[in-house]
XYZ file of C-alpha atoms in Angstrom:
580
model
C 26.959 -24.750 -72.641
C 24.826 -23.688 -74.991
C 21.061 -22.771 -74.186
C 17.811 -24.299 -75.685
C 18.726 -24.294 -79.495
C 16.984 -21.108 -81.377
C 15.231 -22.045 -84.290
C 14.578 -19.432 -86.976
C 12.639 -19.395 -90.281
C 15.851 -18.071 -92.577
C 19.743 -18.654 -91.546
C 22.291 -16.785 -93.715
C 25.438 -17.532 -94.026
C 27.788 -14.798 -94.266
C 27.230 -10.729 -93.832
C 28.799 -9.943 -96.821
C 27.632 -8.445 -100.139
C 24.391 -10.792 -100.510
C 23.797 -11.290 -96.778
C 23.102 -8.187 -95.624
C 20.485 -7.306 -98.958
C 18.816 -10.524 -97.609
C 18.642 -10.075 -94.009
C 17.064 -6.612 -95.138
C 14.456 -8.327 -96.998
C 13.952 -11.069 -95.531
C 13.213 -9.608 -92.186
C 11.484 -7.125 -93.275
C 8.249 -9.793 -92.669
C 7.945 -9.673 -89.135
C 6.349 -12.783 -89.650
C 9.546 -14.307 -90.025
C 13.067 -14.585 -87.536
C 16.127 -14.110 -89.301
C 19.495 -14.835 -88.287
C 22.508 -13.539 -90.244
C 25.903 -15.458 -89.000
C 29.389 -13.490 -89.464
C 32.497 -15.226 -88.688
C 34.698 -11.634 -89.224
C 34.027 -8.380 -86.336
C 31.859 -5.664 -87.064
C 32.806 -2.990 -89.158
C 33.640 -0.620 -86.726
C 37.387 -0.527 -87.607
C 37.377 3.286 -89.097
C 39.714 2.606 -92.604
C 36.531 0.299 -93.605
C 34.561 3.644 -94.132
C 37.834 6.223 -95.153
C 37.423 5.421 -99.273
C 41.720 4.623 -99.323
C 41.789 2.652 -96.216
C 41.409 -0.498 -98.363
C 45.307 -0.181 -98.073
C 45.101 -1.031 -94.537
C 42.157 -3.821 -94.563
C 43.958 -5.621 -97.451
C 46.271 -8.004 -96.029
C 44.487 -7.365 -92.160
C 43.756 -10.206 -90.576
C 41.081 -7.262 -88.765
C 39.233 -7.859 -91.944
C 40.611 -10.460 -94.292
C 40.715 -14.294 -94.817
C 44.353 -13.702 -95.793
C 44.048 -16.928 -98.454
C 47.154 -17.204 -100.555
C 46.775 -19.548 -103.829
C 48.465 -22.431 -104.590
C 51.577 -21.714 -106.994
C 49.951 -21.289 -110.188
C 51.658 -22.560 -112.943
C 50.617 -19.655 -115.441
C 51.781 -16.922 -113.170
C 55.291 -18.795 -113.417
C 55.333 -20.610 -110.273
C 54.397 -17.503 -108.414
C 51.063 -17.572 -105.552
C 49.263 -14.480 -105.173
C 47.654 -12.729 -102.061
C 43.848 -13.510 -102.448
C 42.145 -10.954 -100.458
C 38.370 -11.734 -99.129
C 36.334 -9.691 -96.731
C 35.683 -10.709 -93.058
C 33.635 -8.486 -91.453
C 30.380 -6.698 -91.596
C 29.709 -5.781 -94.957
C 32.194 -8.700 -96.794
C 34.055 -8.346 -99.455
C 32.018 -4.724 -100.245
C 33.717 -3.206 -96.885
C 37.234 -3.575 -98.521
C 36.885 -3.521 -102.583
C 37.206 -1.124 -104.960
C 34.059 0.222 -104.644
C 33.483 0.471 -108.501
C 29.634 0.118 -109.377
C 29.335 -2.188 -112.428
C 26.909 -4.418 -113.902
C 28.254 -5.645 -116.967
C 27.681 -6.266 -120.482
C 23.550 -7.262 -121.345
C 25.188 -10.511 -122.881
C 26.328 -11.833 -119.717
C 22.780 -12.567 -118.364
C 21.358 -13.445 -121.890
C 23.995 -16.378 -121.532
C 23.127 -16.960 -117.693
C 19.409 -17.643 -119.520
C 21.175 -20.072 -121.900
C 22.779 -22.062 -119.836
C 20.452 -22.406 -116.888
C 16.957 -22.323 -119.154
C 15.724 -19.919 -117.053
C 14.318 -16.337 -118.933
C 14.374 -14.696 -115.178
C 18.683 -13.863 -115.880
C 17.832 -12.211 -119.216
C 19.311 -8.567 -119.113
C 15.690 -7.129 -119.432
C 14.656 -9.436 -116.647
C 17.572 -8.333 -114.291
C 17.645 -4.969 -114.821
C 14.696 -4.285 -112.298
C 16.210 -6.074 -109.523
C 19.835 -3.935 -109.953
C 16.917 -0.774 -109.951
C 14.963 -1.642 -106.980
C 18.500 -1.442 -104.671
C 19.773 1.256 -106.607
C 20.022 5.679 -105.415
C 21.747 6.392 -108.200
C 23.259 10.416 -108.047
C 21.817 11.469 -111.460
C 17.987 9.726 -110.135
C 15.810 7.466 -111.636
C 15.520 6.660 -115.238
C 14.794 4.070 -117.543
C 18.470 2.331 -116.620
C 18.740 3.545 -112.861
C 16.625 3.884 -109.564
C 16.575 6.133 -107.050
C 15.947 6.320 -103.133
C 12.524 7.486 -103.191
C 10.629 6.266 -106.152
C 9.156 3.183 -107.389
C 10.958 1.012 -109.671
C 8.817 -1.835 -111.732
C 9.305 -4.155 -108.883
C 7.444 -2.173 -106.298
C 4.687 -1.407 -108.692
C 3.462 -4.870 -108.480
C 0.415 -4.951 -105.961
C -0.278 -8.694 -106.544
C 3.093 -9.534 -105.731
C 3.530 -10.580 -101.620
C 7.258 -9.739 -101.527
C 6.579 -6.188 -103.502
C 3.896 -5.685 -100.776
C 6.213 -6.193 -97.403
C 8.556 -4.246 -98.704
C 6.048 -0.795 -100.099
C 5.500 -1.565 -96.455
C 8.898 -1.066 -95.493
C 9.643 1.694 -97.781
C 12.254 -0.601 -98.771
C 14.617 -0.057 -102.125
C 17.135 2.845 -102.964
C 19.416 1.519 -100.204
C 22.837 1.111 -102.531
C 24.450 4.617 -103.406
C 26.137 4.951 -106.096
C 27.808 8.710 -106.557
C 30.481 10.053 -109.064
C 34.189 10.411 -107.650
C 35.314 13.179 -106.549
C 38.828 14.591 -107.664
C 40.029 14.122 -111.459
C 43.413 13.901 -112.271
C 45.076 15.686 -115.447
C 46.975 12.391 -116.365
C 44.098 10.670 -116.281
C 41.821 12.548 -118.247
C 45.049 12.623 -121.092
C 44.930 8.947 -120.974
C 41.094 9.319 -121.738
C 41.763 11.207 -124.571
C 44.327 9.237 -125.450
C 41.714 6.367 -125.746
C 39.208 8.065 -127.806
C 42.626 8.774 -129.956
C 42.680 5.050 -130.332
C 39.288 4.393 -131.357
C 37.409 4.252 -127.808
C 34.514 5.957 -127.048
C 33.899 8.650 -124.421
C 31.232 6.877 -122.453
C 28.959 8.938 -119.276
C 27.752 5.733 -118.197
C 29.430 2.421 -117.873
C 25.881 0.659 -117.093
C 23.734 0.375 -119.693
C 24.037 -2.991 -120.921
C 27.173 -2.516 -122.930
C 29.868 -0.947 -121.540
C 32.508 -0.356 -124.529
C 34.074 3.492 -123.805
C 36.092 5.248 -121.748
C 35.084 7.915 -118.939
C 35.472 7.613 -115.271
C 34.108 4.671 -112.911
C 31.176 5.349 -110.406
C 31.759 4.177 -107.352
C 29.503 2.579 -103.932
C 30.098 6.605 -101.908
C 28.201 8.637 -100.032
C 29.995 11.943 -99.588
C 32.676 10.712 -99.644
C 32.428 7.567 -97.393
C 33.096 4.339 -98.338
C 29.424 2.663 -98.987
C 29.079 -0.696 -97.550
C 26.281 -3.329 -98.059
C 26.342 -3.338 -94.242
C 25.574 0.335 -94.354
C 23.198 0.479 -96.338
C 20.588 -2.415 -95.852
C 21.741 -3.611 -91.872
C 22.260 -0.114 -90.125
C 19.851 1.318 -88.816
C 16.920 -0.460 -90.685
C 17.602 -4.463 -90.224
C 19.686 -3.745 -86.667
C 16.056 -2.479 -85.430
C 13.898 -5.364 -86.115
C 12.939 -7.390 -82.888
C 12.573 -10.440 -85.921
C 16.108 -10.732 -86.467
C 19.274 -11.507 -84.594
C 22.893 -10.956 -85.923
C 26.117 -13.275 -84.489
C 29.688 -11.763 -85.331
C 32.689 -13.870 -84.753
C 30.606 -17.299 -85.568
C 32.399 -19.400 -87.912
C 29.900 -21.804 -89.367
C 31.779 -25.448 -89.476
C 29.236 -27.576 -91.144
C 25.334 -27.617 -91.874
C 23.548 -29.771 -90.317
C 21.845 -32.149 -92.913
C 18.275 -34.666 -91.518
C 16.962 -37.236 -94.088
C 13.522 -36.813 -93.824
C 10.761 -39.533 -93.946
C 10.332 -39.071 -97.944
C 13.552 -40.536 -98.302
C 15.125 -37.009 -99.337
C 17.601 -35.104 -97.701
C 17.322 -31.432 -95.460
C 19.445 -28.537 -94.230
C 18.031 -27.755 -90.923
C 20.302 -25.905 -89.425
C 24.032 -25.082 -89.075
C 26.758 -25.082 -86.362
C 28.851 -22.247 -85.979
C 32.661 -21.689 -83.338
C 32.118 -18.640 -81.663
C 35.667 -19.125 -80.248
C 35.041 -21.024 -77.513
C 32.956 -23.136 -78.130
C 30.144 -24.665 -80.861
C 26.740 -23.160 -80.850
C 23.961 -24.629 -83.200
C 21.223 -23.210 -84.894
C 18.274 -24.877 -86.730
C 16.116 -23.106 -89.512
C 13.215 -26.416 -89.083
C 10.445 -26.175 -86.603
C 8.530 -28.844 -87.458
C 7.736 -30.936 -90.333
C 4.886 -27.812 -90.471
C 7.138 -24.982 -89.985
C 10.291 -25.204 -92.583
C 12.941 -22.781 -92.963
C 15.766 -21.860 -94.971
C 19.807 -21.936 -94.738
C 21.011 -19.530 -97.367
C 24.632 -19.692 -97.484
C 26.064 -15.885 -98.649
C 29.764 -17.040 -97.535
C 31.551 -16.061 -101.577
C 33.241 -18.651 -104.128
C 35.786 -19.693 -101.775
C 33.772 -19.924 -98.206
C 30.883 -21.234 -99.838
C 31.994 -24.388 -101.594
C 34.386 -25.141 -98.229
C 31.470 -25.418 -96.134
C 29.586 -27.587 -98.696
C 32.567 -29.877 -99.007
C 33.305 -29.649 -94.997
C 28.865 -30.865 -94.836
C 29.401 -33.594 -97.054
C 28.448 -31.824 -100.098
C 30.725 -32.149 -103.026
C 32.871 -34.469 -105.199
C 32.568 -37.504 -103.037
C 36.277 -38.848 -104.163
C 37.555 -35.578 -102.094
C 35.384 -35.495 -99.283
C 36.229 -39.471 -98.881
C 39.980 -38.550 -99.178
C 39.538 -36.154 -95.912
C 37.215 -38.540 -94.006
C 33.566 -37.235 -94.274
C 30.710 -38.603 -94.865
C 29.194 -37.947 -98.333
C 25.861 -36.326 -98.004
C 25.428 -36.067 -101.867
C 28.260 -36.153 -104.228
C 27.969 -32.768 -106.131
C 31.303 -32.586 -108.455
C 31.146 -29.061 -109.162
C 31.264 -28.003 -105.698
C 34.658 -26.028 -105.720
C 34.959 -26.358 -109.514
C 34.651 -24.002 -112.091
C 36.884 -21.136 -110.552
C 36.701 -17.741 -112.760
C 38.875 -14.650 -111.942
C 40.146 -11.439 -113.586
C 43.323 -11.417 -114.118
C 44.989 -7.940 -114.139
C 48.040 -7.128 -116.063
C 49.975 -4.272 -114.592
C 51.734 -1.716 -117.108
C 53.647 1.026 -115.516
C 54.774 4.407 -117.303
C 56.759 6.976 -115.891
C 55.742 10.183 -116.908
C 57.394 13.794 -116.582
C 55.626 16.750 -115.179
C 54.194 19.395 -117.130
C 53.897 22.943 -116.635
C 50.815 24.711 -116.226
C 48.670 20.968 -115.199
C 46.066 21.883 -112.459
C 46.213 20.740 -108.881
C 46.366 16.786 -109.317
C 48.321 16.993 -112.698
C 51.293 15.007 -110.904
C 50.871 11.305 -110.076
C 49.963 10.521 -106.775
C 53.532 8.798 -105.993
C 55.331 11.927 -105.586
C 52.492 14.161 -103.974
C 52.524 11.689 -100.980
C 55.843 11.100 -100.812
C 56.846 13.328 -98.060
C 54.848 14.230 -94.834
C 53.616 17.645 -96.056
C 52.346 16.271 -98.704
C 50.244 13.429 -96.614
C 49.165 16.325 -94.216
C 47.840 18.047 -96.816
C 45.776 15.259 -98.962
C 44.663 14.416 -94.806
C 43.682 17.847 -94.259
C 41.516 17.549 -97.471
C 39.654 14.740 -97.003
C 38.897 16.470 -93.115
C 37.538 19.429 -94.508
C 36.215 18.358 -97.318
C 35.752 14.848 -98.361
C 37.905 14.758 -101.808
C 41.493 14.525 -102.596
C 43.197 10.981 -102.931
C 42.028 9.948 -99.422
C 38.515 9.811 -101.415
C 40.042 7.569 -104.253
C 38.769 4.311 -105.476
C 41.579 2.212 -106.331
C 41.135 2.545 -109.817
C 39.435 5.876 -111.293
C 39.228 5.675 -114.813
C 38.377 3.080 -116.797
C 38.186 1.603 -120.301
C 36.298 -0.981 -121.667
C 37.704 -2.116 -125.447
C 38.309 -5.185 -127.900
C 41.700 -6.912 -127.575
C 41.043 -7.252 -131.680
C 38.717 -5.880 -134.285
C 37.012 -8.864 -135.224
C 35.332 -9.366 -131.719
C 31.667 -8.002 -131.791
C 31.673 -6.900 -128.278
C 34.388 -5.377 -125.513
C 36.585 -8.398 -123.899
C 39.186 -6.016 -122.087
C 38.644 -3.564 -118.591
C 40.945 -1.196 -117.965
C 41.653 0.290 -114.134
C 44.009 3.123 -114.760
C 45.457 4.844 -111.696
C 47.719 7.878 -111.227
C 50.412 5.822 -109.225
C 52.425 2.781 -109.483
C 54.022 0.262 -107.273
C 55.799 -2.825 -107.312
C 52.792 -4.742 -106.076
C 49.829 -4.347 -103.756
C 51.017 -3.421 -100.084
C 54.356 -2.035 -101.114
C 55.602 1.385 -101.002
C 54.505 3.586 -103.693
C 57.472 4.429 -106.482
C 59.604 7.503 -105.860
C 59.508 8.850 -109.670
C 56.188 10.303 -111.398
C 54.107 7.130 -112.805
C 50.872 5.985 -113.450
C 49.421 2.108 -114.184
C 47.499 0.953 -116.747
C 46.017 -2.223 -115.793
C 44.464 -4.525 -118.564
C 42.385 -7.565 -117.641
C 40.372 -10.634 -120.230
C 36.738 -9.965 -119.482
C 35.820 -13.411 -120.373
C 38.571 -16.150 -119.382
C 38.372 -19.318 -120.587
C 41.008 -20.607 -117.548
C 39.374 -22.648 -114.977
C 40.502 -23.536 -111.624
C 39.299 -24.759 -108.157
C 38.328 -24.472 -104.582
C 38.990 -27.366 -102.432
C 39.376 -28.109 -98.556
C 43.078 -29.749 -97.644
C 41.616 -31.236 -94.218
C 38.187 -31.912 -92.447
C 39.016 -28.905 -90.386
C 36.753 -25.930 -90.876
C 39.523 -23.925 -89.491
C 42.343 -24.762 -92.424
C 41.678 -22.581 -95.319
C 41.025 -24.269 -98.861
C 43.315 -24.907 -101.409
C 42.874 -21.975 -104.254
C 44.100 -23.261 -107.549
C 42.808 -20.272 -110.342
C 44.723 -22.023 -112.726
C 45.346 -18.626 -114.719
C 46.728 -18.653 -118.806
C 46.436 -21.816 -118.375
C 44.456 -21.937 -122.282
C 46.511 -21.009 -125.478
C 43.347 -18.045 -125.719
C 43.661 -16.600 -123.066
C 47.690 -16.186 -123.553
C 46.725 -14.389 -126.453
C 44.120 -12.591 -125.190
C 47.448 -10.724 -123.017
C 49.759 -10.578 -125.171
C 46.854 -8.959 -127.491
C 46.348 -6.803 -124.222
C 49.685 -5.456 -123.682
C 49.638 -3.805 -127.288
C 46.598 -2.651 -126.896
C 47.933 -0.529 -123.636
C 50.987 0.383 -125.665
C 48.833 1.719 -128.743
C 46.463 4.073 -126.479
C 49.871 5.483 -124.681
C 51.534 5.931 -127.741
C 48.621 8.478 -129.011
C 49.514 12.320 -129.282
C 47.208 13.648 -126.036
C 49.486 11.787 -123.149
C 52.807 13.117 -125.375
C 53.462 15.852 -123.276
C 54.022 13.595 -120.228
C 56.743 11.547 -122.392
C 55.541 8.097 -120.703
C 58.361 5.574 -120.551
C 57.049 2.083 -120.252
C 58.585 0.688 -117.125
C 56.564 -2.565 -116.651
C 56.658 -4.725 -119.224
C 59.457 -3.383 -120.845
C 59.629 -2.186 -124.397
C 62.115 -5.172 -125.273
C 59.364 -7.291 -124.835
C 57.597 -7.842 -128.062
C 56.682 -11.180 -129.313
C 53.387 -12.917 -128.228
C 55.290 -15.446 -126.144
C 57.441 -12.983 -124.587
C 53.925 -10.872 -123.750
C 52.182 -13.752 -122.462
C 54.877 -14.892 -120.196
C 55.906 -11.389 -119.143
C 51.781 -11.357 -118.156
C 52.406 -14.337 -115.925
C 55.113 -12.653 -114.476
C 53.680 -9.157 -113.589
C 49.973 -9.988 -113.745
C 47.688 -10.178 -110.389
C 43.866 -10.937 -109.623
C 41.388 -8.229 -109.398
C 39.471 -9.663 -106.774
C 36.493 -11.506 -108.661
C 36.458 -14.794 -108.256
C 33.515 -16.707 -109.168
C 31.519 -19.717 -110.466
C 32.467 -22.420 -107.778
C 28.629 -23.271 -106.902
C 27.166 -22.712 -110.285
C 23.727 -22.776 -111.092
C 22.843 -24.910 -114.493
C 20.047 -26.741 -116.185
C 19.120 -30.165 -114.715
C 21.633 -32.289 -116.905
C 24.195 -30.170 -116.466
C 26.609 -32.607 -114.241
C 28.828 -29.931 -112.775
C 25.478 -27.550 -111.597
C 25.780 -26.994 -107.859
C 22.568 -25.028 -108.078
C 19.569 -24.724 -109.827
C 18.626 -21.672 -111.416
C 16.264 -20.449 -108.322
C 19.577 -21.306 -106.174
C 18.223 -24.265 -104.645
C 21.322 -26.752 -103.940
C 20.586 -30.265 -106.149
C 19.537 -33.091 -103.735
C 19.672 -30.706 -100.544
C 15.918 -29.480 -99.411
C 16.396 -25.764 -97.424
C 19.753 -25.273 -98.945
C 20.179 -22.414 -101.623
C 24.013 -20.881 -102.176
C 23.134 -16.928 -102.856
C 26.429 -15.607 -103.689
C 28.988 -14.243 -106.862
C 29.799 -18.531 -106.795
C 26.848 -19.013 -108.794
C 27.319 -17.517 -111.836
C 27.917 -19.719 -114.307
C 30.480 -17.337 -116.582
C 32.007 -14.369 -115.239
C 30.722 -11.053 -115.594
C 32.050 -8.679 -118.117
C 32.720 -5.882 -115.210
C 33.392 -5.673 -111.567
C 31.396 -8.365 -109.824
C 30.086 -6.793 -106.407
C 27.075 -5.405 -107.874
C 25.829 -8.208 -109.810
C 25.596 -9.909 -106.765
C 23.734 -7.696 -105.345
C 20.941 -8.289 -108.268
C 21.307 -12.060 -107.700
C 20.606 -11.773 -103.837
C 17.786 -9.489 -104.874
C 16.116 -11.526 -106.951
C 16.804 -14.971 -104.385
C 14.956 -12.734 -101.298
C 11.994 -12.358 -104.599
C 11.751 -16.095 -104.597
C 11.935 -17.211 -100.996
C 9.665 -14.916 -99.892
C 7.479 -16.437 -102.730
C 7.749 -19.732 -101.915
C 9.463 -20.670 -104.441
């Protein structure tokens, strides 16, 4: 039995990527009590913080939702392992750890289609600073722990002025990798052979080039959003209270004497039994739920409360609270398409010259990349998944980059499986800007069943081309004279595979996500039917109810997508805390 119900000012939903940056903030007025809800363990489990252990948290129910999608059409009947974070930290405790904002025009759009000047590039920019300890230090483009960004420079501003107090910002470290492989700095060359840019800095509004990615480390740790903004700062404040193992299973909704309708509170299985929270005092005292739970948990527990298209929420027996269509709708991902070259050694290549497939396949040679990382922190057991990248046009006549490259000295046959036997690396292409659209949406009224995941991939005649495009655009940069000496063989596609409809289903066979989905509780202008969200985050119709995760962007990012949501959950903690 549950004790008297707490009540708190601000209940978050989800300690993942834009959780913990708002129970930082948020509690840093001790004013205010804060309760962040996790339904995943803490992130105590030791390959969360080991840079390659996202090998073993992948595909671990110790800290992943294990969703599978439906069979997707596009892909050629095939369903795909769709990992999401659950534990401490989220989905930033088992990424890639790649730091990357995106292209300027992403957020000049986000202003276009919300009517909102606050998600202009110039206007974001301070709130990915004020986070930001960026290895070279501060400049015009990057913060640094320690100084004071635009944001804290405001005196008039009440949010600025708890956290001066705090000596809050510079929390999110972003560092340069550290090994370098000789492949991979041929295949950078081989780039700038084909007309690509040697770019120092992926983050300055347009990201076109080549060079290597920086990544969320700290000396070689993995850097997790629930190292840097819960531990030891957030953990310490008597004003806020952290549950682990809570699964929320609905918010509680209370129509209120206006007429309209409030969140004030949520209910949450701890695994025995259901405990309830409320974020409403009084009709004097109101508080906030602020659900941080991603593009797939989110719009679940909206649909589960009653929030969503009313046709499917009827169709699993619940009650609809307010019939919100584009709850669950509007599903963006990147789609990654795999190409896999075998390459021969080459005399005289330093150290890491040799893919990592054959270095590691024997136990010397994992006692010795071990006995590395011990003693010093680098070597592969340092490695992002993806160390050098490339962003490019899949044709000419585009004005701006529409392709990311992840390029890796290793192949496999897919994610989790042993790592080929012969020398190799992967080249892995992916559409910045999809025009495919798929869906989130709950198969029962059970909070425990996970959601059906429908991406809906290639499933528009651009997008097919924008692979097949792809593919020979991978083919062209290996084909150029600085990787000759490793005589790359294409493996995966297959050089027998050369018309566009032979590329664009061979991309439905090979192809896998890249872990961003998006966009299922977007925020739009008011007559935009399928807005979830406003453009401050509040949820339409729903008083005390703002979604503060990657689900509300309205188009994809042109990058990686853990850091932009970061700058979103930045700028949400700016608003609440100023009533707005």
């Amino acid at each position: 039995m549950q004790d008297p119900i707490p009540v708190f000012d601000y209940i978050i939903i989800g300690a993942g990527t834009a959780g913990c940056l708002l129970a930082n903030r948020l509690s840093a007025d001790a004013s205010k009590r804060v309760l962040l809800i996790e339904a995943g363990r803490k992130d105590d489990y030791h390959w969360i913080h080991i840079p390659v252990g996202y090998l073993h948290c992948i595909g671990n129910p110790r800290t992943d939702w294990l969703y599978q999608t439906d069979a997707d059409a596009g892909l050629n009947g095939r369903s795909l392992r769709y990992p999401r974070g659950k534990t401490l930290g989220g989905c930033s405790s088992i990424n890639g750890m790649i730091y990357m904002r995106g292209q300027a025009r992403d957020y000049d759009q986000w202003a276009q289609l919300t009517g909102d000047s606050a998600w202009r590039w110039d206007n974001a920019l301070p709130h990915f600073k004020l986070h930001e300890d960026h290895y070279k230090g501060a400049d015009a483009l990057h913060g640094a722990r320690g100084t004071a960004p635009e944001l804290m420079q405001d005196k008039l501003n009440p949010y600025q002025k708890i956290l001066r107090h705090r000596n809050a910002g510079g929390e999110w470290r972003i560092e340069k990798q550290r090994l370098r492989w000789d492949v991979l700095d041929a295949f950078s060359e081989a780039a700038q052979q084909a007309g690509i840019a040697a770019t120092a800095d992926f983050n300055r509004g347009d990201n076109e080039g080549v060079g290597y990615f920086e990544v969320n480390q700290k000396s070689g740790w993995r850097w997790n959003t629930a190292t840097a903004f819960l531990r030891p700062t957030c953990l310490g404040r008597p004003n806020f209270e952290l549950w682990t193992h809570a699964q929320v299973s609905r918010l509680l909704i209370q129509r209120q004497p206006d007429g309209s309708q409030r969140c004030t509170g949520v209910e949450a299985w701890t695994g025995q039994e259901h405990v309830t929270a409320l974020a409403t005092r009084d009709s004097e005292h109101m508080g906030e739920v602020l659900l941080c739970a991603g593009s797939i948990g989110s719009p679940q527990i909206l649909q589960l409360s009653g929030i969503g298209p009313a046709a499917l929420l009827q169709q699993h027996g619940i009650a609809v609270v307010q019939d919100l269509p584009g709850v669950g709708a509007n599903l963006q991902d990147h789609l990654q398409i795999r190409s896999v070259y075998k390459i021969q050694p080459v005399v005289g290549d330093k150290r890491w010259g040799l893919s990592l497939n054959t270095m590691a396949n024997s136990w010397w040679g994992k006692a010795r990349i071990g006995l590395e990382y011990a003693l010093r922190r680098t070597g592969p057991m340092s490695m992002a998944p993806s160390q050098l990248g490339a962003f490019t046009r899949s044709s000419p006549e585009l004005p701006y980059a529409n392709l990311e490259y992840h390029v890796q000295p290793l192949s496999l046959e897919a994610f989790g499986e042993p790592l080929h036997g012969f020398n190799a690396f992967t080249a892995s292409v992916c559409n910045l800007n999809p025009t495919s659209r798929g869906s989130v949406r709950i198969k029962s009224g059970r909070f425990e069943d996970a959601p059906a995941i429908a991406p809906n991939y290639l499933s528009t005649a651009e997008d097919r081309q924008v692979a097949a495009q792809s593919l020979r655009v991978t083919r062209s940069i290996v084909s150029q004279g600085a990787l000759a000496k490793y005589q790359p063989e294409e493996f995966k596609p297959g050089v027998q595979f050369q018309t566009d409809e032979e590329l664009a289903r061979l991309a439905g066979d090979i192809a896998t996500t890249i872990f961003h989905p998006v966009g299922t509780t977007k925020m739009g202008r008011d007559d935009d039917p399928m807005a979830v969200v406003d453009s401050h985050l509040r949820v339409r119709g729903i008083r005390g109810l703002r979604v503060i995760d990657a689900g509300v962007m309205p188009l994809i990012t042109s990058g990686n997508t853990n850091s932009p949501t970061l700058m979103i959950a930045e700028k949400a903690a700016q608003w609440i805390q100023g009533g707005i």
